[in-house]
Amino acid sequence: NVSNNYAFLPIVNKGKYPAKVKSRRQRWDVRPSEMANKTCNPIRDIVDGMKLTPNPEKAMIALSIGDPTVFGNLPTDACVLKALKDAVESARYNGYAPSIGYQKSREAVANFYNSSLAPLEAKDVVLTSGCSQAIELCISVLSNPGDNILIPCPGFSLYKTIALSIGVQVKLYNLLPERSWEVDLEHLESLVDEQTTCLVLTNPSNPCGSVFSKEHLEGILKVASKHCLPILADEIYGDMVFPGCTYTSLATLSSDVPILSCGGLAKRWLVPGWRMGWILIHDRRDVFGSEVRSKGLVKLTQLILGACTLVQGALESILQNTPQHFYDSTTSFLKANAEICFKELSTVPGLTPIMPSGAMYFMVGIDIDHFPGMKNDVEFTERLVTEQSVFCLPTSAFDYPNFFRIVVTVPEKLMVEACVRIRLFCQQHYLPHRADSSELDQ
């Protein structure tokens, strides 16, 4: 008798079945969750709502996509590809890894970023599915619904997307274009309240391409220390600065402020699709303790069981063997393209370009009052596509209207051509002294 084979098993919930009641549902009514409804990507919302019909007589030049691989002119180094190939062929990385990453891979990251001013061990590293997940984990571990975080304006839109989706409010602190996008420290401090749980700092910056000086970073740390505010340092473009510029990692300057530094392979190694990111936990005074480390971050990583194991297997070789000339070649190319943009657009009527110092981006101000028929940066960039087939991202997507962002990873020939078309567009539409409404009525 088959049933007798299971006689020793306990009967779970015996006698606890609820009385059968008539279902209240008379029809299908399946709806998205509150979290889904709160999730909004400002870039997608704006771009999807734009009327983008390129000029059929001109090939499209997209200067809007922050993916350095799009045009094929910036391949990763051969040793990076070999490292992944070796990891695949070893057949040692086909299973599940610990949710925070393999010990050996975390040691490799710790060794790569370790310094006397900001010491790191494997226990201070969490591997993630791209830098985006690193940012999500940091916001989630520090904030509850109803709390608020401080994010830069203009700033990477994902911070806001993640926060609002989990019921965390955002407060925007100003960056100052006239000071190469430094933080307005007075404005930043005025936003802190009892519900503020985190300061988000992006250096080098997306979308601005700015790189903060050591002195300015010390000023930011002073505010954070005064208000006992942890910092989420988005340093995905760390060390990706132009020749002649200096990058300083925030953690090397902090003696008391705990910092969660987010980074990854995506941009500096030019492999964004590999989805390998990390969190570096810098906490000299053990402010986070086990509550944030093991009871917080570790538990959150268990939601998706970590980063790609194949790339983890390649990580040590990638970090140890990528030659310096690869990094230098990339940043030299980006600087050359940025200089082309700045030189060409500085003399275009109605535009104010701001020369970047790093990352892959370039911000250009629009004197919109001198472009009749265009109300804002969205309409300006729409018309630019329609007439010249050049697509730049309107910075309303970053809560900062009347600028547009250019990605400087395109081949030099396309960069030059795009600047020629932007100049032509502005020359056709710019009015030096726009008549006010009273003059128009006469």
CSV table of C-alpha atoms in Angstrom, one decimal:
chain,number,residue,atom,x,y,z
A,1,ASN,CA,0.0,0.0,0.0
A,2,VAL,CA,1.7,3.2,-1.2
A,3,SER,CA,-0.1,5.4,1.3
A,4,ASN,CA,1.4,3.4,4.2
A,5,ASN,CA,4.8,4.4,3.1
A,6,TYR,CA,4.1,7.9,4.2
A,7,ALA,CA,2.3,7.2,7.4
A,8,PHE,CA,5.2,8.5,9.5
A,9,LEU,CA,5.0,11.9,8.0
A,10,PRO,CA,3.3,14.6,10.1
A,11,ILE,CA,0.1,16.1,8.9
A,12,VAL,CA,0.6,19.9,8.6
A,13,ASN,CA,-2.2,22.3,9.6
A,14,LYS,CA,-4.5,19.4,10.5
A,15,GLY,CA,-8.0,20.6,11.3
A,16,LYS,CA,-7.0,24.2,10.5
A,17,TYR,CA,-8.6,24.6,7.1
A,18,PRO,CA,-10.9,27.7,7.1
A,19,ALA,CA,-14.5,27.3,6.3
A,20,LYS,CA,-15.1,27.6,2.6
A,21,VAL,CA,-16.5,31.0,1.8
A,22,LYS,CA,-17.9,32.2,-1.5
A,23,SER,CA,-15.3,34.1,-3.5
A,24,ARG,CA,-15.8,37.8,-3.7
A,25,ARG,CA,-14.2,38.0,-7.1
A,26,GLN,CA,-16.6,37.6,-10.0
A,27,ARG,CA,-14.2,38.6,-12.7
A,28,TRP,CA,-10.5,38.9,-13.5
A,29,ASP,CA,-9.0,42.0,-12.0
A,30,VAL,CA,-5.2,41.8,-12.0
A,31,ARG,CA,-3.3,45.1,-11.5
A,32,PRO,CA,0.3,46.1,-11.2
A,33,SER,CA,1.7,46.7,-7.8
A,34,GLU,CA,2.2,50.1,-6.1
A,35,MET,CA,6.0,49.6,-6.6
A,36,ALA,CA,5.5,49.1,-10.3
A,37,ASN,CA,3.3,52.1,-10.6
A,38,LYS,CA,5.8,54.3,-8.7
A,39,THR,CA,8.7,53.1,-11.0
A,40,CYS,CA,9.5,55.8,-13.6
A,41,ASN,CA,12.6,56.4,-15.7
A,42,PRO,CA,12.6,60.1,-16.5
A,43,ILE,CA,14.8,59.6,-19.6
A,44,ARG,CA,12.5,57.0,-21.1
A,45,ASP,CA,9.4,59.1,-20.2
A,46,ILE,CA,10.8,62.2,-22.0
A,47,VAL,CA,12.4,60.4,-25.0
A,48,ASP,CA,9.4,58.2,-25.6
A,49,GLY,CA,7.2,61.2,-25.7
A,50,MET,CA,9.3,63.1,-28.2
A,51,LYS,CA,8.5,63.3,-31.9
A,52,LEU,CA,11.7,62.0,-33.4
A,53,THR,CA,11.5,61.9,-37.2
A,54,PRO,CA,15.1,62.3,-38.6
A,55,ASN,CA,15.7,64.1,-41.8
A,56,PRO,CA,15.7,61.4,-44.5
A,57,GLU,CA,18.5,63.2,-46.4
A,58,LYS,CA,20.9,63.0,-43.5
A,59,ALA,CA,22.2,59.9,-41.7
A,60,MET,CA,21.3,59.9,-38.0
A,61,ILE,CA,24.0,60.7,-35.5
A,62,ALA,CA,23.0,59.6,-32.0
A,63,LEU,CA,24.8,61.5,-29.3
A,64,SER,CA,22.4,60.5,-26.6
A,65,ILE,CA,23.3,56.9,-25.6
A,66,GLY,CA,25.7,56.4,-22.7
A,67,ASP,CA,27.0,53.1,-24.0
A,68,PRO,CA,30.6,53.3,-25.3
A,69,THR,CA,30.3,50.2,-27.4
A,70,VAL,CA,27.5,51.5,-29.7
A,71,PHE,CA,29.7,52.6,-32.6
A,72,GLY,CA,32.4,49.9,-32.3
A,73,ASN,CA,35.3,52.3,-32.1
A,74,LEU,CA,36.0,51.7,-28.5
A,75,PRO,CA,36.6,48.0,-28.0
A,76,THR,CA,37.8,46.6,-24.7
A,77,ASP,CA,41.3,45.3,-24.3
A,78,ALA,CA,42.3,41.9,-25.7
A,79,CYS,CA,43.3,40.7,-22.2
A,80,VAL,CA,39.8,41.4,-20.9
A,81,LEU,CA,38.3,39.2,-23.6
A,82,LYS,CA,40.9,36.5,-22.9
A,83,ALA,CA,40.1,36.6,-19.2
A,84,LEU,CA,36.4,35.9,-19.9
A,85,LYS,CA,37.3,33.2,-22.5
A,86,ASP,CA,39.5,31.4,-20.0
A,87,ALA,CA,36.8,31.6,-17.3
A,88,VAL,CA,34.3,30.1,-19.7
A,89,GLU,CA,36.6,27.3,-20.9
A,90,SER,CA,37.6,26.4,-17.3
A,91,ALA,CA,34.0,25.2,-16.6
A,92,ARG,CA,34.6,26.3,-13.0
A,93,TYR,CA,32.1,29.1,-13.0
A,94,ASN,CA,28.8,27.6,-14.2
A,95,GLY,CA,27.1,27.2,-10.9
A,96,TYR,CA,25.8,29.5,-8.2
A,97,ALA,CA,28.2,31.8,-6.4
A,98,PRO,CA,27.6,33.2,-2.9
A,99,SER,CA,25.2,36.1,-3.2
A,100,ILE,CA,27.9,38.7,-2.4
A,101,GLY,CA,30.3,37.1,-4.8
A,102,TYR,CA,33.2,34.6,-4.8
A,103,GLN,CA,35.8,35.2,-2.1
A,104,LYS,CA,38.6,35.2,-4.6
A,105,SER,CA,36.8,37.8,-6.8
A,106,ARG,CA,36.1,40.1,-3.9
A,107,GLU,CA,39.7,39.8,-2.9
A,108,ALA,CA,40.8,40.9,-6.4
A,109,VAL,CA,38.6,44.0,-6.2
A,110,ALA,CA,39.8,44.8,-2.7
A,111,ASN,CA,43.4,44.5,-3.7
A,112,PHE,CA,42.9,46.7,-6.8
A,113,TYR,CA,41.4,49.6,-4.8
A,114,ASN,CA,43.2,49.1,-1.5
A,115,SER,CA,45.3,52.1,-0.4
A,116,SER,CA,46.9,53.3,2.8
A,117,LEU,CA,44.3,56.1,3.0
A,118,ALA,CA,41.3,53.8,2.3
A,119,PRO,CA,42.2,50.2,3.2
A,120,LEU,CA,40.0,47.4,1.9
A,121,GLU,CA,39.7,43.7,2.5
A,122,ALA,CA,37.4,41.1,0.8
A,123,LYS,CA,34.9,41.5,3.6
A,124,ASP,CA,34.4,45.2,2.5
A,125,VAL,CA,33.4,44.2,-1.1
A,126,VAL,CA,30.0,43.2,-2.4
A,127,LEU,CA,29.8,42.1,-6.0
A,128,THR,CA,26.6,43.2,-7.8
A,129,SER,CA,24.8,42.8,-11.2
A,130,GLY,CA,26.2,46.1,-12.6
A,131,CYS,CA,26.7,49.4,-10.9
A,132,SER,CA,23.0,50.0,-11.1
A,133,GLN,CA,22.3,47.1,-8.7
A,134,ALA,CA,25.0,48.4,-6.4
A,135,ILE,CA,23.2,51.8,-6.2
A,136,GLU,CA,19.9,50.1,-5.7
A,137,LEU,CA,21.3,48.0,-2.8
A,138,CYS,CA,22.8,51.0,-1.1
A,139,ILE,CA,19.6,53.1,-1.3
A,140,SER,CA,17.5,50.2,-0.1
A,141,VAL,CA,19.8,49.3,2.8
A,142,LEU,CA,19.8,52.9,4.2
A,143,SER,CA,16.3,54.1,3.6
A,144,ASN,CA,12.7,53.3,4.5
A,145,PRO,CA,9.5,54.5,2.9
A,146,GLY,CA,9.0,58.1,4.0
A,147,ASP,CA,12.7,58.8,4.4
A,148,ASN,CA,14.5,61.1,1.9
A,149,ILE,CA,17.9,61.1,0.1
A,150,LEU,CA,19.8,64.0,-1.4
A,151,ILE,CA,20.7,63.7,-5.0
A,152,PRO,CA,22.6,66.0,-7.4
A,153,CYS,CA,20.8,68.3,-9.9
A,154,PRO,CA,21.5,67.6,-12.7
A,155,GLY,CA,22.2,64.0,-11.8
A,156,PHE,CA,21.9,60.5,-13.0
A,157,SER,CA,18.1,59.7,-13.2
A,158,LEU,CA,18.4,56.2,-11.8
A,159,TYR,CA,18.8,57.5,-8.2
A,160,LYS,CA,15.3,59.0,-8.4
A,161,THR,CA,13.8,56.0,-10.2
A,162,ILE,CA,15.0,53.6,-7.5
A,163,ALA,CA,14.1,55.8,-4.5
A,164,LEU,CA,10.6,56.7,-5.6
A,165,SER,CA,9.9,53.0,-6.5
A,166,ILE,CA,10.4,52.0,-2.8
A,167,GLY,CA,8.6,55.0,-1.3
A,168,VAL,CA,11.8,57.1,-0.6
A,169,GLN,CA,11.6,60.8,-1.4
A,170,VAL,CA,14.3,62.7,-3.2
A,171,LYS,CA,15.6,66.2,-2.6
A,172,LEU,CA,17.7,67.8,-5.3
A,173,TYR,CA,20.8,69.8,-4.4
A,174,ASN,CA,22.1,72.2,-7.0
A,175,LEU,CA,25.3,71.9,-9.0
A,176,LEU,CA,26.7,75.1,-10.3
A,177,PRO,CA,27.5,75.3,-14.0
A,178,GLU,CA,29.5,78.5,-13.6
A,179,ARG,CA,31.8,76.7,-11.2
A,180,SER,CA,32.3,73.6,-13.4
A,181,TRP,CA,29.3,71.9,-11.8
A,182,GLU,CA,30.6,72.0,-8.2
A,183,VAL,CA,28.0,71.3,-5.4
A,184,ASP,CA,26.3,74.4,-3.9
A,185,LEU,CA,27.3,73.4,-0.4
A,186,GLU,CA,25.0,76.0,1.3
A,187,HIS,CA,22.0,74.6,-0.7
A,188,LEU,CA,23.0,71.0,0.1
A,189,GLU,CA,23.1,71.6,3.8
A,190,SER,CA,19.8,73.5,3.8
A,191,LEU,CA,18.0,70.3,2.6
A,192,VAL,CA,19.1,68.0,5.4
A,193,ASP,CA,16.4,67.0,7.9
A,194,GLU,CA,15.6,64.3,10.4
A,195,GLN,CA,14.4,62.0,7.6
A,196,THR,CA,17.5,62.3,5.4
A,197,THR,CA,19.3,59.0,5.3
A,198,CYS,CA,21.9,59.4,2.6
A,199,LEU,CA,23.8,61.8,0.4
A,200,VAL,CA,24.4,60.7,-3.2
A,201,LEU,CA,27.5,62.0,-4.8
A,202,THR,CA,28.5,61.4,-8.4
A,203,ASN,CA,32.2,61.9,-9.2
A,204,PRO,CA,33.1,62.0,-12.0
A,205,SER,CA,29.7,63.1,-13.1
A,206,ASN,CA,27.0,61.8,-15.4
A,207,PRO,CA,25.7,64.0,-17.0
A,208,CYS,CA,28.1,66.8,-16.4
A,209,GLY,CA,31.5,65.3,-17.0
A,210,SER,CA,32.8,67.2,-14.0
A,211,VAL,CA,35.6,66.0,-11.7
A,212,PHE,CA,35.7,67.5,-8.2
A,213,SER,CA,38.9,68.8,-6.6
A,214,LYS,CA,40.2,67.4,-3.4
A,215,GLU,CA,39.3,70.6,-1.6
A,216,HIS,CA,35.8,70.5,-2.8
A,217,LEU,CA,35.3,66.9,-1.8
A,218,GLU,CA,36.6,67.9,1.7
A,219,GLY,CA,33.9,70.6,1.8
A,220,ILE,CA,31.2,68.0,1.0
A,221,LEU,CA,32.6,65.6,3.7
A,222,LYS,CA,32.4,68.4,6.2
A,223,VAL,CA,28.7,68.8,5.6
A,224,ALA,CA,28.1,65.0,5.8
A,225,SER,CA,30.1,64.8,9.0
A,226,LYS,CA,28.3,67.7,10.7
A,227,HIS,CA,24.9,66.0,10.0
A,228,CYS,CA,26.1,62.4,10.5
A,229,LEU,CA,25.0,61.5,7.0
A,230,PRO,CA,26.4,58.4,5.1
A,231,ILE,CA,27.4,59.0,1.5
A,232,LEU,CA,26.6,56.8,-1.5
A,233,ALA,CA,29.6,57.6,-3.8
A,234,ASP,CA,28.8,56.8,-7.4
A,235,GLU,CA,32.3,56.3,-8.7
A,236,ILE,CA,31.6,54.2,-11.8
A,237,TYR,CA,33.7,56.7,-13.8
A,238,GLY,CA,36.5,56.8,-11.2
A,239,ASP,CA,39.9,57.3,-12.7
A,240,MET,CA,38.2,57.9,-16.1
A,241,VAL,CA,39.4,61.5,-16.2
A,242,PHE,CA,41.1,63.4,-19.0
A,243,PRO,CA,44.9,63.7,-19.2
A,244,GLY,CA,46.0,66.6,-17.0
A,245,CYS,CA,43.1,66.2,-14.6
A,246,THR,CA,43.2,64.4,-11.2
A,247,TYR,CA,40.6,62.1,-9.7
A,248,THR,CA,40.4,61.6,-5.9
A,249,SER,CA,38.4,58.8,-4.4
A,250,LEU,CA,36.2,60.2,-1.7
A,251,ALA,CA,37.0,57.5,0.8
A,252,THR,CA,40.7,58.5,0.9
A,253,LEU,CA,39.7,61.8,2.4
A,254,SER,CA,37.2,60.6,5.1
A,255,SER,CA,38.1,59.8,8.6
A,256,ASP,CA,34.6,59.5,10.0
A,257,VAL,CA,31.9,59.6,7.3
A,258,PRO,CA,30.9,56.1,6.3
A,259,ILE,CA,31.0,55.7,2.5
A,260,LEU,CA,29.4,53.1,0.2
A,261,SER,CA,31.4,53.5,-3.1
A,262,CYS,CA,29.7,52.0,-6.2
A,263,GLY,CA,31.7,51.0,-9.2
A,264,GLY,CA,32.1,48.4,-11.8
A,265,LEU,CA,33.6,47.2,-15.1
A,266,ALA,CA,31.0,48.9,-17.4
A,267,LYS,CA,32.7,52.2,-18.4
A,268,ARG,CA,36.4,52.1,-17.6
A,269,TRP,CA,36.7,48.6,-19.1
A,270,LEU,CA,34.1,49.4,-21.9
A,271,VAL,CA,31.9,46.3,-21.2
A,272,PRO,CA,28.6,47.6,-19.8
A,273,GLY,CA,26.7,44.5,-21.0
A,274,TRP,CA,28.8,42.2,-18.7
A,275,ARG,CA,26.9,43.5,-15.7
A,276,MET,CA,29.7,43.5,-13.1
A,277,GLY,CA,29.5,46.0,-10.4
A,278,TRP,CA,30.6,46.3,-6.8
A,279,ILE,CA,30.1,48.1,-3.5
A,280,LEU,CA,33.2,49.1,-1.5
A,281,ILE,CA,32.4,49.6,2.1
A,282,HIS,CA,34.6,52.3,3.7
A,283,ASP,CA,33.6,52.6,7.4
A,284,ARG,CA,36.6,53.4,9.6
A,285,ARG,CA,34.5,53.9,12.8
A,286,ASP,CA,32.3,50.9,12.2
A,287,VAL,CA,29.2,53.2,12.0
A,288,PHE,CA,27.4,50.6,9.9
A,289,GLY,CA,28.3,47.6,12.0
A,290,SER,CA,26.8,44.2,11.3
A,291,GLU,CA,23.3,45.7,11.0
A,292,VAL,CA,24.0,47.3,7.6
A,293,ARG,CA,26.7,44.9,6.5
A,294,SER,CA,25.5,41.3,7.2
A,295,LYS,CA,21.9,42.0,8.2
A,296,GLY,CA,21.4,44.6,5.5
A,297,LEU,CA,23.5,44.4,2.3
A,298,VAL,CA,24.0,40.6,2.4
A,299,LYS,CA,20.3,39.9,2.8
A,300,LEU,CA,19.5,42.2,0.0
A,301,THR,CA,21.9,40.5,-2.4
A,302,GLN,CA,20.1,37.3,-1.8
A,303,LEU,CA,17.1,38.6,-3.8
A,304,ILE,CA,18.8,37.8,-7.1
A,305,LEU,CA,21.8,35.7,-6.0
A,306,GLY,CA,24.5,38.0,-7.2
A,307,ALA,CA,26.5,39.0,-10.2
A,308,CYS,CA,27.4,36.9,-13.3
A,309,THR,CA,29.6,34.0,-12.2
A,310,LEU,CA,31.6,33.9,-15.5
A,311,VAL,CA,32.6,37.5,-15.2
A,312,GLN,CA,33.4,36.9,-11.5
A,313,GLY,CA,35.7,34.1,-12.6
A,314,ALA,CA,37.5,36.5,-15.0
A,315,LEU,CA,37.7,39.4,-12.6
A,316,GLU,CA,41.1,38.8,-11.0
A,317,SER,CA,42.8,38.5,-14.4
A,318,ILE,CA,41.0,41.6,-15.8
A,319,LEU,CA,42.1,43.8,-12.8
A,320,GLN,CA,45.6,42.5,-12.8
A,321,ASN,CA,46.4,42.4,-16.5
A,322,THR,CA,44.6,45.3,-18.2
A,323,PRO,CA,47.5,47.5,-19.4
A,324,GLN,CA,47.7,51.2,-18.4
A,325,HIS,CA,47.9,52.2,-22.1
A,326,PHE,CA,44.4,50.9,-22.6
A,327,TYR,CA,43.0,53.2,-20.0
A,328,ASP,CA,45.2,56.1,-21.3
A,329,SER,CA,44.0,55.6,-24.9
A,330,THR,CA,40.4,55.7,-23.9
A,331,THR,CA,40.7,58.9,-21.8
A,332,SER,CA,42.8,60.6,-24.5
A,333,PHE,CA,40.2,59.8,-27.1
A,334,LEU,CA,37.4,61.2,-24.9
A,335,LYS,CA,39.3,64.4,-24.2
A,336,ALA,CA,40.0,64.9,-27.9
A,337,ASN,CA,36.4,64.6,-28.8
A,338,ALA,CA,35.3,66.9,-25.9
A,339,GLU,CA,37.8,69.5,-27.1
A,340,ILE,CA,36.4,69.3,-30.6
A,341,CYS,CA,32.9,69.9,-29.2
A,342,PHE,CA,34.0,72.7,-27.0
A,343,LYS,CA,35.9,74.5,-29.7
A,344,GLU,CA,33.2,74.1,-32.3
A,345,LEU,CA,30.2,74.9,-30.1
A,346,SER,CA,31.7,77.8,-28.2
A,347,THR,CA,31.2,80.1,-31.1
A,348,VAL,CA,27.7,78.9,-32.0
A,349,PRO,CA,25.1,81.6,-31.2
A,350,GLY,CA,22.7,80.7,-28.4
A,351,LEU,CA,24.8,77.9,-27.0
A,352,THR,CA,27.1,77.7,-23.9
A,353,PRO,CA,29.2,74.6,-23.7
A,354,ILE,CA,30.9,73.7,-20.5
A,355,MET,CA,34.2,71.8,-20.9
A,356,PRO,CA,34.2,68.5,-19.0
A,357,SER,CA,37.2,67.0,-17.2
A,358,GLY,CA,36.2,63.3,-17.3
A,359,ALA,CA,33.6,60.6,-17.8
A,360,MET,CA,31.9,60.5,-21.3
A,361,TYR,CA,29.6,63.5,-21.3
A,362,PHE,CA,29.4,67.1,-22.3
A,363,MET,CA,26.8,69.6,-21.2
A,364,VAL,CA,25.6,72.5,-23.5
A,365,GLY,CA,23.4,75.3,-22.3
A,366,ILE,CA,20.6,76.7,-24.6
A,367,ASP,CA,19.7,80.4,-24.5
A,368,ILE,CA,16.1,79.3,-25.3
A,369,ASP,CA,14.7,82.8,-25.4
A,370,HIS,CA,16.7,83.4,-28.6
A,371,PHE,CA,15.1,80.4,-30.4
A,372,PRO,CA,11.5,81.4,-31.2
A,373,GLY,CA,9.1,78.6,-31.6
A,374,MET,CA,11.0,76.4,-29.2
A,375,LYS,CA,9.7,76.5,-25.6
A,376,ASN,CA,12.4,74.3,-24.0
A,377,ASP,CA,15.2,71.9,-24.4
A,378,VAL,CA,12.9,69.1,-25.4
A,379,GLU,CA,11.5,71.0,-28.3
A,380,PHE,CA,15.0,72.2,-29.3
A,381,THR,CA,16.4,68.7,-29.4
A,382,GLU,CA,13.2,67.4,-31.3
A,383,ARG,CA,13.7,70.0,-34.0
A,384,LEU,CA,17.4,69.2,-34.1
A,385,VAL,CA,16.6,65.6,-35.0
A,386,THR,CA,13.9,66.6,-37.5
A,387,GLU,CA,16.1,69.0,-39.4
A,388,GLN,CA,19.6,67.8,-38.9
A,389,SER,CA,19.3,64.1,-37.8
A,390,VAL,CA,21.4,64.8,-34.6
A,391,PHE,CA,20.0,63.5,-31.4
A,392,CYS,CA,21.2,65.0,-28.1
A,393,LEU,CA,19.5,64.2,-24.8
A,394,PRO,CA,17.5,67.0,-23.4
A,395,THR,CA,18.5,67.6,-19.8
A,396,SER,CA,14.9,67.9,-18.5
A,397,ALA,CA,15.5,64.2,-18.1
A,398,PHE,CA,17.9,65.1,-15.3
A,399,ASP,CA,15.5,67.7,-13.8
A,400,TYR,CA,17.6,70.5,-15.3
A,401,PRO,CA,16.0,72.2,-18.3
A,402,ASN,CA,17.4,74.1,-21.2
A,403,PHE,CA,20.7,72.2,-21.6
A,404,PHE,CA,21.4,69.2,-23.7
A,405,ARG,CA,23.9,66.3,-23.1
A,406,ILE,CA,26.3,65.0,-25.7
A,407,VAL,CA,28.0,61.7,-25.3
A,408,VAL,CA,31.6,62.0,-26.6
A,409,THR,CA,32.3,58.3,-27.4
A,410,VAL,CA,31.4,58.6,-31.1
A,411,PRO,CA,34.1,58.4,-33.8
A,412,GLU,CA,35.8,61.7,-34.4
A,413,LYS,CA,34.5,62.1,-37.9
A,414,LEU,CA,30.9,61.8,-36.6
A,415,MET,CA,31.7,64.2,-33.8
A,416,VAL,CA,32.9,66.9,-36.2
A,417,GLU,CA,29.9,66.3,-38.5
A,418,ALA,CA,27.4,66.6,-35.6
A,419,CYS,CA,29.0,69.9,-34.5
A,420,VAL,CA,28.7,71.3,-38.0
A,421,ARG,CA,25.0,70.3,-38.1
A,422,ILE,CA,24.3,71.8,-34.7
A,423,ARG,CA,25.9,75.1,-35.8
A,424,LEU,CA,23.8,75.2,-39.0
A,425,PHE,CA,20.6,74.5,-37.0
A,426,CYS,CA,21.4,77.3,-34.5
A,427,GLN,CA,22.3,79.7,-37.3
A,428,GLN,CA,19.0,79.1,-39.0
A,429,HIS,CA,16.9,79.6,-35.8
A,430,TYR,CA,18.8,82.0,-33.6
A,431,LEU,CA,17.4,85.5,-33.2
A,432,PRO,CA,20.0,87.9,-31.6
A,433,HIS,CA,17.4,90.2,-30.0
A,434,ARG,CA,14.1,88.5,-29.7
A,435,ALA,CA,11.3,91.1,-29.7
A,436,ASP,CA,9.1,91.1,-26.6
A,437,SER,CA,5.3,90.6,-26.9
A,438,SER,CA,4.6,94.3,-26.7
A,439,GLU,CA,6.7,95.0,-29.8
A,440,LEU,CA,5.1,92.2,-31.6
A,441,ASP,CA,1.7,93.6,-30.9
A,442,GLN,CA,2.5,97.0,-32.5
